[in-house]
XYZ file of C-alpha atoms in Angstrom:
746
model
C 117.567 133.535 140.647
C 120.858 131.872 139.863
C 119.880 128.652 141.670
C 116.566 128.530 139.823
C 118.296 129.091 136.493
C 120.689 126.225 137.144
C 117.760 123.925 138.013
C 116.201 124.394 134.579
C 117.440 123.129 131.242
C 116.070 123.532 127.729
C 116.643 121.042 124.957
C 115.908 121.220 121.248
C 115.363 117.860 119.540
C 114.823 116.907 115.931
C 113.074 113.580 115.430
C 113.578 111.907 112.040
C 111.818 108.901 110.616
C 108.166 108.088 110.046
C 106.846 110.669 112.493
C 104.222 112.657 110.584
C 100.603 111.639 110.412
C 101.114 108.974 113.082
C 100.189 110.903 116.233
C 103.730 111.866 117.152
C 103.003 115.487 118.047
C 100.173 114.573 120.465
C 102.492 111.901 121.889
C 105.087 114.630 122.519
C 102.412 116.936 123.976
C 101.034 114.321 126.382
C 104.511 113.240 127.484
C 105.707 116.809 128.094
C 102.510 117.711 129.937
C 102.733 114.620 132.141
C 106.314 115.515 133.072
C 105.449 119.184 133.689
C 107.706 120.482 130.918
C 107.256 123.666 128.913
C 108.017 124.161 125.236
C 106.555 123.388 121.835
C 106.472 120.855 118.993
C 105.830 121.169 115.246
C 106.077 119.297 111.945
C 108.404 120.548 109.265
C 109.919 119.216 106.042
C 112.433 117.019 107.883
C 110.156 115.462 110.495
C 109.306 116.686 113.996
C 111.055 119.584 115.743
C 110.532 120.267 119.450
C 111.879 122.123 122.439
C 111.310 121.130 126.073
C 112.236 123.026 129.211
C 112.221 122.018 132.860
C 114.132 120.132 135.520
C 117.108 118.288 133.979
C 116.018 114.853 135.225
C 112.540 115.361 133.742
C 113.943 116.496 130.399
C 116.146 113.382 130.349
C 113.133 111.172 131.182
C 111.259 112.846 128.325
C 114.019 112.005 125.835
C 114.177 108.371 126.994
C 110.411 107.897 126.702
C 110.124 109.811 123.430
C 111.158 106.796 121.357
C 110.351 103.976 123.788
C 106.668 104.948 123.968
C 106.231 106.181 120.381
C 102.810 105.683 118.694
C 102.208 102.343 116.916
C 102.596 103.710 113.373
C 105.720 105.755 114.149
C 109.229 104.624 113.275
C 111.945 106.810 114.812
C 115.224 106.660 112.907
C 117.166 109.097 115.065
C 116.818 111.927 117.564
C 119.264 114.822 117.226
C 119.457 116.930 120.373
C 121.173 120.152 121.441
C 121.015 122.382 124.493
C 119.538 125.854 124.037
C 119.111 128.743 126.523
C 116.062 128.452 128.817
C 113.201 130.823 127.966
C 111.041 130.420 131.044
C 108.363 128.377 129.218
C 105.767 126.914 131.521
C 103.077 125.508 129.219
C 103.520 123.198 126.233
C 102.084 124.009 122.804
C 101.677 122.372 119.408
C 102.653 124.883 116.723
C 101.572 125.075 113.097
C 103.739 123.164 110.618
C 106.580 125.018 108.966
C 106.909 124.909 105.197
C 110.362 126.312 104.514
C 113.277 124.382 103.136
C 113.525 121.054 101.358
C 111.084 118.280 102.331
C 112.728 115.283 103.985
C 109.964 113.949 106.244
C 108.882 110.377 105.693
C 105.333 109.766 104.497
C 103.431 106.901 106.105
C 101.895 103.985 104.208
C 98.144 103.443 104.389
C 97.310 101.496 107.539
C 94.520 99.039 108.344
C 91.617 100.200 110.523
C 92.602 100.049 114.194
C 90.618 98.217 116.885
C 89.363 101.466 118.442
C 87.868 102.645 115.156
C 86.423 99.199 114.474
C 84.688 99.292 117.836
C 83.100 102.622 116.935
C 82.203 101.447 113.423
C 79.955 98.708 114.820
C 78.698 100.562 117.919
C 75.068 101.737 117.394
C 75.592 104.400 120.056
C 78.571 105.977 118.287
C 78.080 108.926 115.944
C 80.239 107.176 113.335
C 78.231 103.937 113.479
C 78.618 102.173 110.110
C 80.429 105.178 108.622
C 82.761 103.700 105.956
C 85.438 106.421 106.251
C 86.132 106.224 109.968
C 89.805 106.704 110.931
C 92.075 108.181 113.589
C 95.722 109.034 114.118
C 96.569 105.325 114.389
C 94.977 104.137 111.143
C 93.493 105.002 107.783
C 94.631 106.404 104.436
C 97.992 108.138 104.201
C 100.063 107.641 101.046
C 97.078 107.313 98.713
C 95.660 110.720 99.723
C 98.794 112.809 100.309
C 99.769 115.397 97.701
C 102.802 116.869 99.458
C 104.628 117.366 102.752
C 104.305 118.338 105.541
C 101.499 115.817 105.914
C 98.683 118.243 106.791
C 95.062 118.244 105.646
C 95.488 121.048 103.028
C 98.042 118.848 101.253
C 95.764 115.780 101.099
C 92.683 114.903 99.068
C 90.648 115.635 102.233
C 91.239 119.367 101.713
C 87.813 119.737 100.075
C 85.983 118.374 103.161
C 85.784 121.105 105.846
C 85.388 119.532 109.276
C 82.176 119.996 111.213
C 82.308 121.508 114.707
C 82.548 118.156 116.514
C 85.263 116.804 114.205
C 87.176 120.067 114.545
C 87.098 119.780 118.353
C 88.544 116.260 118.141
C 91.162 117.401 115.645
C 92.316 120.262 117.875
C 92.322 118.373 121.194
C 95.795 116.945 121.958
C 94.204 114.459 124.353
C 91.932 113.033 121.625
C 92.770 109.990 119.497
C 91.923 112.055 116.408
C 94.172 114.986 117.209
C 95.565 116.110 113.848
C 94.270 112.959 112.123
C 94.275 114.523 108.678
C 91.507 112.348 107.121
C 89.255 112.909 110.172
C 85.584 113.078 109.171
C 82.102 111.906 110.064
C 78.785 111.406 108.227
C 78.005 115.109 108.673
C 81.118 116.516 107.015
C 83.060 113.725 105.319
C 83.050 111.663 102.129
C 80.042 109.611 101.163
C 79.191 106.597 99.007
C 77.119 106.358 95.869
C 76.084 103.614 93.476
C 75.972 103.733 89.683
C 75.286 101.125 87.049
C 77.599 100.350 84.166
C 76.181 103.276 82.143
C 77.021 105.692 84.956
C 73.384 106.202 85.931
C 72.746 106.661 89.672
C 71.281 103.720 91.587
C 69.135 104.830 94.521
C 69.884 103.120 97.836
C 69.477 104.066 101.483
C 72.470 101.830 102.302
C 74.823 101.345 99.312
C 76.900 98.677 101.066
C 73.856 96.529 101.785
C 72.788 96.920 98.170
C 76.259 95.789 97.050
C 76.067 92.757 99.359
C 72.680 91.821 97.876
C 74.058 92.306 94.350
C 77.007 90.020 95.088
C 74.734 87.391 96.616
C 72.673 87.472 93.412
C 75.709 86.303 91.431
C 76.865 89.601 89.934
C 80.207 91.455 89.796
C 80.707 94.776 91.594
C 83.517 97.306 91.137
C 84.416 98.623 94.600
C 86.469 101.789 95.059
C 88.842 101.237 97.977
C 91.945 102.969 99.350
C 94.292 102.789 96.385
C 91.994 101.927 93.509
C 89.180 99.674 92.402
C 88.604 96.008 93.140
C 86.373 93.697 91.161
C 84.373 91.634 93.625
C 82.183 88.551 93.435
C 81.281 85.633 95.703
C 84.302 83.309 95.821
C 82.298 80.059 95.990
C 80.130 80.876 92.950
C 81.783 78.973 90.076
C 79.747 80.536 87.216
C 80.295 84.134 88.356
C 84.042 83.613 88.972
C 84.357 82.040 85.516
C 82.371 84.950 84.065
C 84.676 87.448 85.788
C 87.676 85.680 84.243
C 86.173 85.914 80.778
C 85.197 89.573 81.149
C 88.574 90.555 82.626
C 90.455 88.596 79.918
C 92.436 86.813 82.608
C 92.347 83.141 81.752
C 94.286 81.509 84.581
C 96.139 83.935 86.852
C 94.827 83.401 90.404
C 92.391 85.818 92.011
C 92.904 87.217 95.506
C 90.244 86.635 98.139
C 89.057 88.823 100.998
C 87.764 86.934 104.035
C 85.825 88.338 107.003
C 88.196 87.063 109.694
C 91.153 84.849 110.542
C 88.642 82.164 111.470
C 87.178 82.325 107.973
C 90.702 82.130 106.530
C 91.402 78.962 108.530
C 88.399 77.300 106.873
C 90.078 77.756 103.485
C 93.826 77.345 104.099
C 96.416 75.945 106.459
C 97.762 78.906 108.400
C 101.132 78.969 110.130
C 101.787 81.443 112.946
C 103.847 83.559 110.577
C 101.136 83.596 107.906
C 98.502 84.537 110.473
C 100.695 87.365 111.780
C 101.066 88.731 108.240
C 97.307 88.553 107.679
C 96.700 90.533 110.877
C 99.507 93.074 110.366
C 98.600 96.694 109.818
C 99.883 96.374 106.212
C 97.167 93.779 105.431
C 98.876 92.172 102.408
C 97.553 89.289 100.363
C 99.122 86.198 101.966
C 99.654 82.996 99.992
C 98.823 79.868 102.006
C 98.180 76.206 101.195
C 94.493 75.533 100.601
C 92.600 72.723 102.270
C 91.286 69.952 100.040
C 87.621 70.671 99.522
C 87.878 74.327 100.548
C 84.553 75.992 99.580
C 86.056 78.131 96.825
C 85.330 77.996 93.098
C 87.964 76.109 91.097
C 88.216 79.132 88.821
C 89.661 81.236 91.686
C 93.137 79.650 91.426
C 93.076 77.000 88.690
C 95.554 74.180 89.202
C 97.247 75.713 92.233
C 97.453 74.387 95.805
C 97.580 77.874 97.347
C 95.083 80.669 97.812
C 95.906 84.351 98.232
C 93.920 85.747 101.165
C 93.633 89.144 102.806
C 91.573 90.554 105.636
C 89.509 93.744 105.297
C 91.740 96.767 105.795
C 89.421 99.761 105.420
C 86.140 100.482 107.237
C 84.347 100.152 103.901
C 85.750 96.637 103.492
C 84.886 95.741 107.086
C 81.298 96.805 106.534
C 81.084 94.952 103.225
C 82.484 91.725 104.691
C 80.153 92.064 107.683
C 77.146 92.353 105.375
C 78.250 89.532 103.042
C 79.652 87.133 105.640
C 81.382 84.995 102.991
C 84.759 85.097 101.210
C 84.802 87.367 98.181
C 87.029 87.467 95.152
C 88.705 90.879 95.443
C 90.905 91.259 92.394
C 92.501 94.366 90.927
C 90.095 96.563 89.001
C 91.694 96.454 85.596
C 91.645 94.719 82.257
C 94.526 92.299 81.766
C 97.914 94.076 81.382
C 96.558 97.503 82.418
C 97.252 99.303 85.720
C 94.545 99.339 88.393
C 91.768 101.921 87.843
C 91.599 104.585 90.554
C 89.574 107.500 89.159
C 85.797 107.238 88.876
C 85.480 108.260 85.232
C 88.352 106.008 84.182
C 86.916 103.051 86.110
C 83.515 103.488 84.465
C 85.114 103.659 81.024
C 87.476 100.718 81.515
C 85.405 98.392 83.709
C 81.872 98.807 82.384
C 82.248 95.620 80.365
C 83.244 93.721 83.514
C 81.266 95.074 86.481
C 77.463 95.071 86.814
C 77.458 97.723 89.544
C 79.918 100.362 90.799
C 80.367 101.372 94.446
C 81.988 104.826 94.367
C 82.948 107.457 96.915
C 83.939 111.102 96.592
C 87.262 111.038 98.448
C 89.788 111.310 95.602
C 92.665 108.838 95.405
C 95.815 110.776 94.600
C 98.110 107.820 93.928
C 96.906 104.413 92.768
C 98.261 101.560 94.854
C 97.641 97.865 94.305
C 97.531 95.254 97.086
C 100.827 93.793 98.307
C 101.487 90.051 98.069
C 103.610 87.996 100.505
C 104.366 84.326 101.117
C 106.230 82.713 104.012
C 109.448 80.791 103.291
C 111.475 79.238 106.122
C 109.288 81.123 108.619
C 110.297 84.468 107.067
C 108.205 86.761 104.843
C 109.090 86.724 101.149
C 107.679 89.769 99.383
C 106.237 89.033 95.958
C 104.641 92.434 95.328
C 105.396 95.484 97.471
C 102.737 98.139 97.310
C 99.820 99.163 99.596
C 100.689 99.056 103.286
C 104.448 99.110 102.662
C 104.959 101.969 100.198
C 106.333 104.612 100.581
C 108.305 103.523 103.676
C 111.960 104.276 103.027
C 114.667 101.631 102.858
C 118.154 102.596 103.986
C 121.119 102.501 101.641
C 124.452 101.387 103.121
C 126.224 104.230 101.264
C 125.406 107.885 100.692
C 124.262 108.955 97.261
C 123.597 112.247 95.521
C 119.971 112.590 94.400
C 119.096 109.917 91.867
C 116.265 108.128 90.128
C 116.476 104.421 89.298
C 114.017 103.320 86.615
C 113.905 99.562 87.202
C 113.323 96.991 84.492
C 110.184 96.059 82.536
C 108.227 93.306 84.280
C 106.730 94.012 87.730
C 107.937 97.574 87.269
C 108.941 99.804 90.153
C 111.103 102.908 90.323
C 113.282 104.234 93.148
C 114.276 107.745 94.188
C 117.149 108.197 96.619
C 119.338 110.776 98.296
C 121.754 110.568 101.191
C 121.259 107.166 102.786
C 117.523 106.904 102.084
C 115.796 105.229 99.177
C 112.094 105.242 98.407
C 110.968 102.378 96.187
C 107.727 103.123 94.387
C 104.569 101.076 94.378
C 103.990 98.175 91.996
C 103.218 99.578 88.523
C 102.814 96.360 86.523
C 104.500 95.244 83.327
C 105.849 98.304 81.538
C 104.709 97.339 78.057
C 102.023 99.843 77.052
C 100.999 103.497 77.238
C 98.759 103.077 80.290
C 101.483 101.542 82.450
C 104.084 104.017 81.180
C 101.789 106.908 82.129
C 101.312 105.385 85.588
C 105.102 105.031 85.859
C 105.648 108.701 84.915
C 102.988 109.904 87.366
C 104.545 107.878 90.164
C 108.058 109.170 89.481
C 106.869 112.783 89.429
C 104.959 112.320 92.687
C 107.901 110.730 94.529
C 110.368 113.324 93.269
C 108.057 116.067 94.547
C 107.107 114.295 97.794
C 110.689 113.572 98.852
C 112.326 116.590 97.171
C 114.597 114.501 94.982
C 115.920 116.365 91.928
C 117.926 113.580 90.274
C 121.481 114.249 89.242
C 121.824 110.641 88.073
C 119.239 108.490 86.329
C 119.904 104.757 86.461
C 118.540 102.229 83.993
C 118.750 98.625 82.837
C 121.127 97.771 79.995
C 118.288 96.511 77.769
C 117.888 99.227 75.115
C 114.252 98.398 74.296
C 112.761 98.588 77.791
C 110.353 101.512 78.129
C 112.071 102.303 81.431
C 115.409 102.631 79.615
C 113.857 104.886 76.990
C 112.280 107.006 79.727
C 115.705 107.377 81.377
C 117.291 108.475 78.103
C 114.661 111.220 77.755
C 115.605 112.880 81.072
C 117.649 115.992 80.427
C 120.554 117.441 82.367
C 121.377 114.221 84.212
C 124.127 111.630 84.216
C 122.858 108.301 82.833
C 124.090 105.145 84.562
C 123.455 101.686 83.102
C 123.389 98.714 85.482
C 123.344 95.083 84.408
C 120.079 93.378 85.351
C 121.446 90.521 87.464
C 124.024 92.719 89.167
C 121.059 94.883 90.268
C 119.382 91.788 91.754
C 122.554 90.939 93.687
C 123.069 94.531 94.837
C 119.451 94.924 95.965
C 119.698 91.998 98.354
C 123.121 93.036 99.669
C 122.079 96.646 100.244
C 118.777 95.703 101.884
C 120.751 93.744 104.475
C 123.355 96.512 104.900
C 126.147 94.497 103.247
C 128.806 96.234 101.152
C 131.377 93.448 100.829
C 131.690 90.752 98.183
C 129.328 87.816 97.942
C 128.386 85.007 95.620
C 125.014 85.476 93.979
C 122.842 82.795 92.407
C 120.546 85.014 90.350
C 117.875 83.008 88.556
C 115.060 84.625 86.577
C 113.292 84.733 83.228
C 115.579 87.051 81.330
C 117.999 89.945 81.610
C 120.256 91.632 79.094
C 123.760 90.251 79.531
C 126.999 92.155 79.067
C 127.788 89.826 76.135
C 124.521 90.671 74.362
C 122.881 87.324 75.146
C 119.849 86.648 77.323
C 120.993 85.802 80.858
C 118.847 84.266 83.564
C 120.773 81.539 85.391
C 123.845 83.321 86.731
C 126.473 82.637 89.365
C 128.070 85.985 90.116
C 130.788 87.116 92.487
C 130.520 90.776 93.275
C 129.558 93.654 95.509
C 127.788 96.959 94.990
C 130.543 98.309 92.739
C 130.881 95.469 90.265
C 130.678 91.758 89.539
C 132.252 88.842 87.751
C 130.233 86.128 86.038
C 131.823 82.917 87.290
C 129.166 80.420 86.210
C 125.814 80.016 84.522
C 123.245 77.528 83.347
C 124.164 75.713 80.143
C 122.793 77.949 77.367
C 119.947 76.871 75.125
C 118.162 78.535 72.244
C 115.160 80.837 72.751
C 113.069 80.151 69.637
C 111.174 83.270 68.638
C 112.612 85.358 71.485
C 109.965 86.596 73.925
C 107.352 84.396 72.261
C 109.000 81.414 73.968
C 107.913 82.741 77.385
C 104.282 82.574 76.243
C 104.585 79.069 74.770
C 106.615 76.785 77.044
C 106.490 74.005 74.449
C 108.989 76.040 72.406
C 111.509 75.755 75.248
C 110.780 72.040 75.570
C 111.627 71.708 71.891
C 114.803 73.789 72.255
C 116.042 71.822 75.263
C 115.374 68.507 73.490
C 117.539 69.752 70.622
C 120.212 70.716 73.169
C 120.050 67.365 75.015
C 119.588 64.974 72.074
C 120.511 66.938 68.958
C 116.973 66.542 67.631
C 113.518 67.658 68.760
C 111.804 64.293 68.240
C 108.037 63.950 67.994
C 105.735 66.851 68.859
C 104.296 67.060 72.362
C 100.591 66.263 72.740
C 98.469 69.254 71.785
C 101.198 70.941 69.720
C 100.864 71.156 65.952
C 103.545 68.850 64.429
C 104.378 71.360 61.681
C 104.921 74.149 64.217
C 106.975 71.800 66.382
C 109.216 70.920 63.445
C 109.619 74.602 62.536
C 110.660 75.498 66.077
C 113.066 72.546 66.112
C 114.665 73.880 62.943
C 114.983 77.337 64.521
C 116.647 75.868 67.604
C 119.130 73.881 65.520
C 119.944 76.710 63.140
C 119.859 79.574 65.624
C 117.577 81.568 63.328
C 115.571 84.085 65.441
C 116.692 82.066 68.453
C 119.127 83.887 70.725
C 121.056 81.950 73.318
C 119.711 82.070 76.861
C 120.865 80.817 80.238
C 117.414 81.454 81.688
C 116.377 79.165 84.546
C 112.835 80.479 84.128
C 112.735 79.133 80.588
C 114.207 75.830 81.778
C 111.266 75.537 84.174
C 108.980 76.187 81.207
C 110.626 73.376 79.265
C 110.207 70.834 82.060
C 106.614 71.934 82.657
C 105.797 71.373 78.988
C 107.628 68.028 78.789
C 105.797 66.836 81.921
C 102.408 67.735 80.478
C 101.848 70.367 83.171
C 101.529 73.337 80.797
C 102.404 74.018 77.162
C 100.872 77.526 76.880
C 101.239 80.303 79.493
C 98.601 82.915 80.225
C 100.810 85.060 82.455
C 104.471 85.505 83.350
C 105.763 82.518 85.331
C 102.573 80.499 84.776
C 104.233 77.226 83.808
C 106.861 77.446 86.557
C 104.214 78.129 89.210
C 102.201 75.096 88.158
C 105.330 72.928 87.981
C 106.158 73.886 91.574
C 102.553 73.177 92.582
C 102.714 69.725 90.991
C 105.883 68.633 92.817
C 105.449 65.573 95.061
C 106.151 66.836 98.569
C 107.775 63.622 99.845
C 110.009 62.855 96.832
C 113.743 63.100 97.600
C 115.259 61.947 94.297
C 117.290 64.421 92.254
C 118.221 64.703 88.599
C 121.878 65.338 87.699
C 122.964 68.886 86.793
C 126.751 68.608 86.489
C 128.192 72.124 86.569
C 124.685 73.587 86.038
C 124.466 71.730 82.733
C 120.792 70.806 82.422
C 121.172 68.515 79.396
C 121.638 65.406 81.529
C 118.659 66.405 83.667
C 116.491 66.808 80.550
C 117.503 63.333 79.393
C 116.568 61.964 82.832
C 113.216 63.774 82.723
C 112.438 62.216 79.349
C 113.485 58.742 80.512
C 111.236 58.954 83.590
C 108.283 60.234 81.591
C 108.758 57.478 79.014
C 108.605 55.028 81.920
C 105.295 56.615 83.046
C 106.735 58.196 86.171
C 104.196 60.550 87.736
C 104.751 64.186 86.623
C 104.684 65.241 90.297
C 107.687 63.005 90.974
C 109.444 64.355 87.878
C 108.838 67.905 89.083
C 110.206 67.135 92.546
C 113.338 65.476 91.170
C 113.909 68.457 88.892
C 113.575 70.916 91.803
C 115.824 68.819 94.040
C 118.496 68.403 91.389
C 118.580 72.102 90.584
C 118.872 72.955 94.297
C 121.837 70.581 94.732
C 123.575 71.913 91.611
C 123.006 75.534 92.639
C 124.329 74.971 96.142
C 127.468 73.234 94.841
C 128.063 75.958 92.234
C 127.750 78.652 94.907
C 130.009 76.796 97.333
C 132.673 76.370 94.663
C 132.447 80.057 93.732
C 132.582 81.096 97.400
C 135.716 79.030 97.989
C 137.349 80.487 94.892
C 136.524 84.048 95.899
C 137.360 83.584 99.578
C 133.894 84.659 100.776
C 131.280 82.975 102.936
C 128.179 84.937 101.900
C 125.668 83.762 99.269
C 122.706 85.707 97.867
C 119.737 83.869 96.347
C 117.592 86.210 94.255
C 115.752 86.679 90.975
C 112.148 85.793 90.181
C 112.784 82.037 90.088
C 113.539 82.166 93.827
C 109.919 83.042 94.500
C 109.648 79.251 94.258
C 109.391 78.108 97.879
C 110.618 74.555 97.283
C 113.711 75.616 95.355
C 114.564 78.449 97.739
C 114.177 76.401 100.915
C 116.132 73.422 99.544
C 118.992 75.535 98.183
C 119.278 77.618 101.362
C 119.303 74.516 103.586
C 122.101 72.937 101.551
C 124.190 76.124 101.629
C 123.765 76.533 105.391
C 124.805 72.917 105.851
C 127.997 73.898 104.004
C 128.526 76.635 106.653
C 127.782 79.473 104.265
C 125.722 82.527 105.191
C 122.636 82.939 103.029
C 120.787 86.161 102.263
C 117.441 86.372 100.493
C 115.365 89.495 99.836
C 112.800 90.241 102.551
C 111.660 93.870 102.389
C 111.707 93.846 98.580
C 110.705 91.150 96.083
C 113.322 88.798 94.636
C 111.640 89.423 91.267
C 112.098 92.546 89.148
C 110.135 94.612 91.689
C 113.457 94.945 93.554
C 115.592 95.876 90.538
C 115.205 99.655 90.921
C 116.551 99.605 94.493
C 119.495 97.488 93.350
C 120.214 99.970 90.574
C 120.175 102.778 93.145
C 122.598 100.883 95.382
C 125.016 100.294 92.496
C 124.850 103.942 91.436
C 125.430 105.041 95.038
C 128.498 102.828 95.266
């Protein structure tokens, strides 16, 4: 007996990371069974807990293969192991989840339909043939249907769909691909589709998706309920219907996203690099911005005045079926009216979208948490996140320092929030611009859900310094917490540092539209030296007036007027298309300072140059003028305007001289970009030398601009400086909440 006892060992292991709802327990079961080990495995609030017993070499092989052969959607952060006394276990079992203690398990983002499920979806012999809710352990809805942890069916919106006998057998068979796939269903027992018109009246159809395809082909708009909310869809090549959608949605110019049937279809519309193609095909399925081909068969109204299109591939079985039936690219834009969050409940969608959509494709699987599509572009062969939401949220992002439980409330534009505890932070999904009741309600709902999901009871609540942001007001309403204010641009710097695991000092060029400065002025073109604990402002763009405050962001001609006053002392004649009396009034405001705070905003400088160049004098959405100015830039132009010490007055004078000499606006744009990149690089290098550091962060919404970011980074690297840019989070205000959390942790 003694020899036998010594030949057997038993090990308890706790696996932490993204290990629930991704097939990790069946992976453990199959591995243990293959190696002839006894024991058990279960989910609990912290992740996966297991015990294995058998020959020592087999137990060691099990531990080595546990992570190396993990399922595709799993992400193992660490395995904690300890020896326990052998119990004589011979078989291996999967136990019911435990629900005691504080939840700490990571919840998985929604994942695109896997190849196995796609094969079944289009296989006439399969019992799920053409079933639009097909899924398995390796794909399907996760975050948008989960109500709590552990991630088990009773705590998802699938709780109201009892499985039929065949689905139950799959669900309970550890050898099956659908073992413990919580959304598992089939046509017999699962969700189903229905059609209604804009009055809510039922539309009879034997195949709702085919009816939708026919409706789209007829030149109409359809509201489609997807994974995280509603899309508004129409045929992308149909100019009149795309223009009609714009008018109905009250979205004059902001580009629409497209869904295409395949990568091959995407290549017919845009130039695709390897990196862009990989992003399109990734399980996150974001919208990817890529340069459009001249003559691409897409309505001009899809992305007016822009050289890029935002494309995504179908990511749910419903979308795959729809694209298969349509066979052409579709506009697939967020189901909302301008400035409102995406609709995700049937009754709300009917109320809010009935003036936009002609037909509604609904289903009866509730969406628990609305989630918009993510948006990414490739810069220097690396992904640059512009909007982080579906497919990425709620994956945690490590903090380089431990923190007590906290909530960070973010800023105002491109709002996100962040909850954190220990060394983990969970940044919420994209909410939108926090300027009205609807978005504030969405913000509150999201915060409550994340606090419950990840068991974060905040002891600190972190906010921006701007007193009028709704996020700041929300923070001030939280009771029994310590309030921590973090300066806007410091949060940008800290977010990038923390994302990359850096805690030391760095120089930060933080360029954006606006942020409340510590001196009470409007910052937005800052050279900072700092770390997670604090910062020093060592440089900034030459300040100009902001005539009418926020109104200047909507009317770039106001900033053109203000910068002319700054550069020449007088505003001169009105720009074409601007009322001379209004121009003169704004010039007076800029000279006198009346209702015209000082700003160092690089975003507003872009607006000024865009207006002076005739690119855009009125903006329909945040960043509109700057986006079009970047789009207009001549790709081959290497000239650069002077920006001595980040003083843009000389550059403005050079812009005006070139335009007076009839230089092409595309050349003017390129010279402006090039000059700003040179000035930024030199300012950062000087600050780095003065601070004795070699690390530079480039962040803030302006650095979504590919040309500026690439040029500045290349110059800095040529100066032998290390350059960090945000990757997992946006450089815009979508990353502010994480930066606030990092500062509060430090």
